[in-house]
Amino acid sequence: MFKFPCPHCQQSLSAEPEQSGATIQCPTCEADLMIPPPTGETKTEPTSQQQLQIASVLPKFIQSLRANKQASAVLSDLRSMDFKHEIAPVDSNIIALIKKDFVFWAASLLAIIPLILVTLNDTQSQLTGFLLFFAAIWGVIFKKFIVDENSSWLLPIVALFFTGFLGIRIMLFTYGYLPDFYMELPSSENIPVAFIGGIFQTGICEELCKIVPVLIYIFWKRRAAQPLTIVLIGVFSGLGFAAFENMHYANIAVQNSAYLTYNHGAAGLQEGVTGAMVNVLLRSMSLVFVHAVFSGIFSYFIALGHITQNRRVALALVGLLVAASVHGLYNSFWLVQITLPAIVTAAAFMLFYSYLTKLRLVMVSREFNGDSDGES
């Protein structure tokens, strides 16, 4: 005898081996069923419930196998990895390439120098450092991308600090000997008078102040002075003038904040501090650029006269008048509508860039014609 379950109600039944294949009726559920072969000769088919259980477990089992395989592959990769090479691939070849990579140094200094500046002991030193830092950023942009001049950085940097430290002081000293009515023209409430003062007082005096390093360079180098270097020195002189002038205006903005706080309390403090922040940001980012463009325009005319050795005084006078005029327009338009100075800045830069393009064409033409010695 062997036992087997009823496939319908799972009741345990018994039969002789010879009865295998015969059809009987289950005494419990009265359902018809076929007597299976004795145990071991065939496999019982799984029930629907068992099939569902297998179907739900099988994907998890396969996923587990895959995960174990992937984990084994990852562990194998980790064991074979050269961590020193992968994590810090700094060798002599990489260092040699980085040393010559302008983008690496520019991005690094742009991010790191401000963090160094805040370590200075007092806020005045920090402010001075930041104003010079923004001037240096524009200096890199002018030298590397706008003027595209590849000589040493020494002369432009000397020009920047010469004008910032000495040139401004000489100009202010000179102001003490000029008539009061002349000095008060730019601050007149009459717009046409303020415009005239912006050109013939502020513009003339400041552009003459900024051009001094250019004249010193030409006097020193004489015929060997390079036209693009002349322009670049003028640009850096303008950057230095603006950076050190900005320190004065930043202090005025702080004093104005204190005045507003004294007279209007917390509301005045908020307005004054916000105004000082805007003033410093504006002068740090745009005013240095504007002064560099103005002095660059003047320097172009001097460079053109130097390279052609013709009409030098006339070209210098024209350059002074053009630079002083756009300078005066820029200053005067602040009194009319605050969007207008932006338009003047865009027009002045377009003019300066056109001058640079023309100067390069003149240099190429003279070199092609064998006139690189400077003779007209």
mmCIF file of N, CA, C and O in Angstrom, residues 7 72 109 133 164 181 187 205 343 347 368 371:
data_model
loop_
_atom_site.group_PDB
_atom_site.id
_atom_site.type_symbol
_atom_site.label_atom_id
_atom_site.label_comp_id
_atom_site.label_asym_id
_atom_site.label_seq_id
_atom_site.Cartn_x
_atom_site.Cartn_y
_atom_site.Cartn_z
ATOM 1 N N PRO A 7 -6.084 15.496 -4.630
ATOM 2 C CA PRO A 7 -5.671 16.797 -5.177
ATOM 3 C C PRO A 7 -6.693 17.899 -4.943
ATOM 4 O O PRO A 7 -6.372 19.069 -5.111
ATOM 5 N N SER A 72 30.571 41.382 -5.747
ATOM 6 C CA SER A 72 31.848 40.696 -5.938
ATOM 7 C C SER A 72 32.715 41.439 -6.953
ATOM 8 O O SER A 72 33.930 41.574 -6.772
ATOM 9 N N LEU A 109 43.304 81.924 -7.979
ATOM 10 C CA LEU A 109 43.523 83.220 -7.322
ATOM 11 C C LEU A 109 42.208 83.948 -7.093
ATOM 12 O O LEU A 109 42.020 84.620 -6.069
ATOM 13 N N PHE A 133 42.080 94.191 -5.332
ATOM 14 C CA PHE A 133 41.833 92.877 -5.924
ATOM 15 C C PHE A 133 40.950 92.984 -7.168
ATOM 16 O O PHE A 133 41.229 92.380 -8.203
ATOM 17 N N GLY A 164 48.131 105.387 -8.270
ATOM 18 C CA GLY A 164 47.315 105.268 -7.068
ATOM 19 C C GLY A 164 47.927 105.942 -5.857
ATOM 20 O O GLY A 164 47.221 106.607 -5.086
ATOM 21 N N PHE A 181 36.279 128.869 -8.683
ATOM 22 C CA PHE A 181 35.163 128.750 -9.623
ATOM 23 C C PHE A 181 35.391 127.594 -10.592
ATOM 24 O O PHE A 181 34.453 126.900 -11.000
ATOM 25 N N SER A 187 30.237 120.441 -9.820
ATOM 26 C CA SER A 187 29.185 120.299 -8.811
ATOM 27 C C SER A 187 28.073 121.323 -8.972
ATOM 28 O O SER A 187 27.196 121.435 -8.111
ATOM 29 N N CYS A 205 41.757 117.122 -15.798
ATOM 30 C CA CYS A 205 42.719 116.940 -14.703
ATOM 31 C C CYS A 205 42.999 115.458 -14.430
ATOM 32 O O CYS A 205 44.159 115.050 -14.283
ATOM 33 N N ILE A 343 25.157 103.582 -20.772
ATOM 34 C CA ILE A 343 25.219 103.754 -22.225
ATOM 35 C C ILE A 343 26.552 104.392 -22.620
ATOM 36 O O ILE A 343 27.192 103.993 -23.601
ATOM 37 N N ALA A 347 29.480 102.754 -25.021
ATOM 38 C CA ALA A 347 29.980 103.466 -26.197
ATOM 39 C C ALA A 347 31.482 103.724 -26.088
ATOM 40 O O ALA A 347 32.226 103.600 -27.079
ATOM 41 N N PHE A 368 54.813 95.043 -42.254
ATOM 42 C CA PHE A 368 54.806 94.480 -43.605
ATOM 43 C C PHE A 368 55.594 95.349 -44.575
ATOM 44 O O PHE A 368 56.281 94.856 -45.468
ATOM 45 N N ASP A 371 58.641 99.203 -41.925
ATOM 46 C CA ASP A 371 58.759 100.453 -41.190
ATOM 47 C C ASP A 371 58.721 100.242 -39.689
ATOM 48 O O ASP A 371 58.299 101.098 -38.930
#
